[in-house]
Short mmCIF file of C-alpha atoms in Angstrom, two decimals:
data_model
loop_
_atom_site.label_atom_id
_atom_site.label_comp_id
_atom_site.label_asym_id
_atom_site.label_seq_id
_atom_site.Cartn_x
_atom_site.Cartn_y
_atom_site.Cartn_z
CA MET A 1 76.80 77.86 -6.75
CA LYS A 2 79.27 78.85 -4.01
CA LEU A 3 77.84 82.36 -3.91
CA SER A 4 74.34 80.94 -3.36
CA LEU A 5 75.58 78.79 -0.48
CA ALA A 6 77.32 81.81 1.04
CA PHE A 7 74.09 83.86 0.91
CA LEU A 8 72.15 80.95 2.36
CA ALA A 9 74.67 80.60 5.20
CA ILE A 10 74.52 84.35 5.92
CA TYR A 11 70.71 84.22 5.90
CA PHE A 12 70.64 81.40 8.46
CA LEU A 13 73.24 83.19 10.57
CA PHE A 14 71.06 86.33 10.71
CA LEU A 15 68.02 84.15 11.39
CA TRP A 16 69.78 82.41 14.28
CA LEU A 17 71.02 85.72 15.72
CA GLY A 18 67.54 87.22 15.49
CA MET A 19 65.94 84.27 17.26
CA SER A 20 68.54 84.02 20.01
CA ALA A 21 68.69 87.73 20.86
CA LYS A 22 66.73 88.80 23.93
CA THR A 23 64.31 91.61 23.16
CA THR A 24 62.41 93.91 25.45
CA GLU A 25 58.67 94.27 25.28
CA LEU A 26 57.58 97.61 23.90
CA LYS A 27 55.00 99.27 26.11
CA GLY A 28 53.24 102.56 25.80
CA ARG A 29 50.10 104.18 24.52
CA TRP A 30 51.23 104.62 20.90
CA TRP A 31 52.62 101.08 20.61
CA PHE A 32 49.23 99.86 21.83
CA PHE A 33 47.50 101.62 18.93
CA LEU A 34 49.94 100.20 16.39
CA ARG A 35 49.68 96.58 17.51
CA ALA A 36 46.53 95.99 15.46
CA PHE A 37 48.75 96.04 12.37
CA PHE A 38 50.99 93.24 13.62
CA PRO A 39 50.00 89.62 14.25
CA ASN A 40 50.64 87.97 17.56
CA TRP A 41 53.80 85.91 17.02
CA LYS A 42 53.86 84.33 20.48
CA PHE A 43 52.96 80.94 19.03
CA PHE A 44 56.60 80.70 17.87
CA HIS A 45 57.84 81.24 21.42
CA ALA A 46 56.63 78.13 23.20
CA LEU A 47 53.99 75.46 22.93
CA GLY A 48 51.35 75.83 25.59
CA MET A 49 47.72 76.53 26.29
CA ALA A 50 45.84 78.64 23.73
CA PRO A 51 42.83 80.88 24.41
CA ARG A 52 39.47 79.87 22.97
CA LEU A 53 36.28 81.93 22.95
CA TYR A 54 33.03 80.27 24.08
CA VAL A 55 29.52 81.72 24.32
CA HIS A 56 26.17 80.62 25.71
CA PHE A 57 22.75 82.22 25.61
CA LYS A 58 19.16 82.07 26.74
CA ARG A 59 16.07 83.63 25.25
CA ARG A 60 14.82 86.63 27.20
CA GLU A 61 11.11 86.39 27.91
CA PRO A 62 8.77 89.26 28.88
CA VAL A 63 8.84 90.24 32.55
CA GLY A 64 6.86 87.95 34.82
CA GLU A 65 7.13 84.85 32.66
CA HIS A 66 9.54 81.96 32.97
CA GLU A 67 12.90 82.60 31.30
CA GLY A 68 14.54 79.91 29.19
CA ASP A 69 17.52 77.86 30.30
CA TRP A 70 21.07 78.64 29.33
CA SER A 71 22.37 76.78 26.29
CA ASP A 72 25.54 74.72 26.41
CA TRP A 73 28.79 76.59 25.92
CA LEU A 74 29.48 76.90 22.18
CA LEU A 75 32.95 77.30 20.70
CA VAL A 76 33.05 80.47 18.62
CA TYR A 77 34.65 79.95 15.23
CA PRO A 78 35.97 76.40 15.49
CA ARG A 79 38.68 75.31 13.09
CA VAL A 80 37.75 75.18 9.44
CA GLN A 81 38.13 71.94 7.53
CA ARG A 82 41.37 72.13 5.53
CA ARG A 83 41.17 71.98 1.77
CA VAL A 84 43.77 72.13 -0.98
CA LEU A 85 42.12 75.27 -2.37
CA HIS A 86 42.96 77.10 0.89
CA VAL A 87 46.59 77.25 -0.22
CA PHE A 88 45.52 79.78 -2.85
CA HIS A 89 42.35 81.40 -1.47
CA ASN A 90 41.14 81.30 2.13
CA PRO A 91 39.43 84.52 3.24
CA GLU A 92 37.33 82.74 5.91
CA VAL A 93 40.40 81.22 7.54
CA ASN A 94 42.22 84.57 7.46
CA LEU A 95 39.24 86.28 9.10
CA ARG A 96 39.12 83.65 11.84
CA LEU A 97 42.86 84.06 12.43
CA GLY A 98 42.20 87.76 12.94
CA TYR A 99 39.48 86.93 15.48
CA GLN A 100 41.83 84.53 17.28
CA ASN A 101 44.49 87.24 17.32
CA LEU A 102 41.99 89.57 19.02
CA VAL A 103 41.23 86.95 21.68
CA GLU A 104 44.98 86.47 22.28
CA HIS A 105 45.43 90.24 22.67
CA LEU A 106 42.62 90.22 25.26
CA VAL A 107 44.40 87.47 27.18
CA ALA A 108 47.64 89.49 27.12
CA ASP A 109 45.74 92.54 28.40
CA LEU A 110 44.11 90.46 31.15
CA ASN A 111 47.49 89.19 32.26
CA ALA A 112 48.79 92.77 32.40
CA LEU A 113 45.86 94.02 34.51
CA PRO A 114 46.51 94.69 38.18
CA GLU A 115 44.80 92.44 40.71
CA GLY A 116 41.11 93.28 41.12
CA ALA A 117 40.92 95.64 38.11
CA ASP A 118 37.80 95.72 35.93
CA ALA A 119 38.45 94.01 32.60
CA SER A 120 35.33 95.44 30.95
CA VAL A 121 37.03 98.82 30.46
CA LEU A 122 39.62 97.29 28.13
CA VAL A 123 39.15 97.98 24.44
CA THR A 124 40.01 94.37 23.62
CA TYR A 125 37.33 93.18 26.07
CA GLN A 126 34.71 95.34 24.36
CA LEU A 127 35.78 94.09 20.91
CA VAL A 128 35.59 90.45 22.02
CA GLU A 129 32.18 91.17 23.56
CA ARG A 130 30.98 92.38 20.14
CA LEU A 131 32.59 89.41 18.45
CA ALA A 132 30.71 87.03 20.78
CA GLY A 133 27.44 88.88 20.15
CA ASP A 134 27.92 88.69 16.38
CA ALA A 135 28.54 84.95 16.61
CA LEU A 136 25.14 84.52 18.31
CA ARG A 137 23.10 86.47 15.77
CA VAL A 138 22.36 83.23 13.90
CA TYR A 139 20.36 82.02 16.95
CA LYS A 140 18.27 85.19 17.14
CA SER A 141 14.92 85.34 15.36
CA GLY A 142 12.90 88.48 14.79
CA ASP A 143 12.67 91.02 17.61
CA GLU A 144 13.39 88.60 20.45
CA GLN A 145 16.23 89.38 22.81
CA LEU A 146 18.96 86.99 23.84
CA MET A 147 20.88 87.10 27.08
CA PHE A 148 24.44 85.93 26.56
CA GLN A 149 27.82 85.55 28.20
CA PHE A 150 31.22 84.80 26.79
CA GLU A 151 34.04 82.88 28.33
CA ILE A 152 37.77 82.67 27.59
CA ARG A 153 39.25 79.22 28.20
CA MET A 154 42.85 78.23 27.95
CA GLU A 155 43.00 74.90 26.10
CA ASP A 156 45.54 72.56 24.56
CA PRO A 157 45.99 73.76 20.94
CA LEU A 158 46.99 70.34 19.61
CA LEU A 159 43.49 68.95 19.98
CA ASN A 160 41.04 69.84 17.21
CA ARG A 161 37.75 69.17 18.98
CA PRO A 162 36.70 70.73 22.31
CA SER A 163 35.34 67.35 23.44
CA GLU A 164 38.90 65.97 23.32
CA CYS A 165 40.30 68.70 25.53
CA LEU A 166 41.59 67.19 28.74
CA ARG A 167 43.22 70.34 30.05
CA SER A 168 41.03 73.44 30.16
CA GLU A 169 41.19 76.49 32.42
CA VAL A 170 38.54 79.17 32.54
CA MET A 171 40.32 82.52 32.44
CA LEU A 172 37.39 84.92 32.21
CA VAL A 173 33.60 84.77 32.31
CA SER A 174 31.82 87.95 31.23
CA ARG A 175 28.76 89.49 32.80
CA GLU A 176 25.33 88.75 31.36
CA MET A 177 24.54 90.97 28.38
CA VAL A 178 21.55 91.54 26.10
CA LEU A 179 21.76 91.00 22.36
#
């Protein structure tokens, strides 16, 4: 029993030392390529605004005719209803966490960009652009084309529904694209 308590005390000591130590951010081309294998652990750092991906679209009509109106902004991949079964099997939730991780990496890349730089050259921007387009494929029928944009908003993560969000900042609005 005393040996177990000693190991537990040593574990918490190492845990405390690891959390209190100041670390430097690793930067460089090769670290950038490896970061896809590691989740974004910044949610342990501090509670604050979280990035959310929104899209809107309009149907593209033939030239010369009236184009449709833009839809309302739609939250891409809202939170999934929690179920007891998710403790054991939750592939949809894991996939959505991966998507959210991608959006958070885009926000980190946007914050690292110099003033006035073009965000569309970023790999994370292009991946989020494809993610937004894939989310809109359910609204597309047949051979019609959709015009769409995506938007990154910083929102309060404690609120489950976008309609409840009192604090929201638009961080990025993409150019109009064709789906």
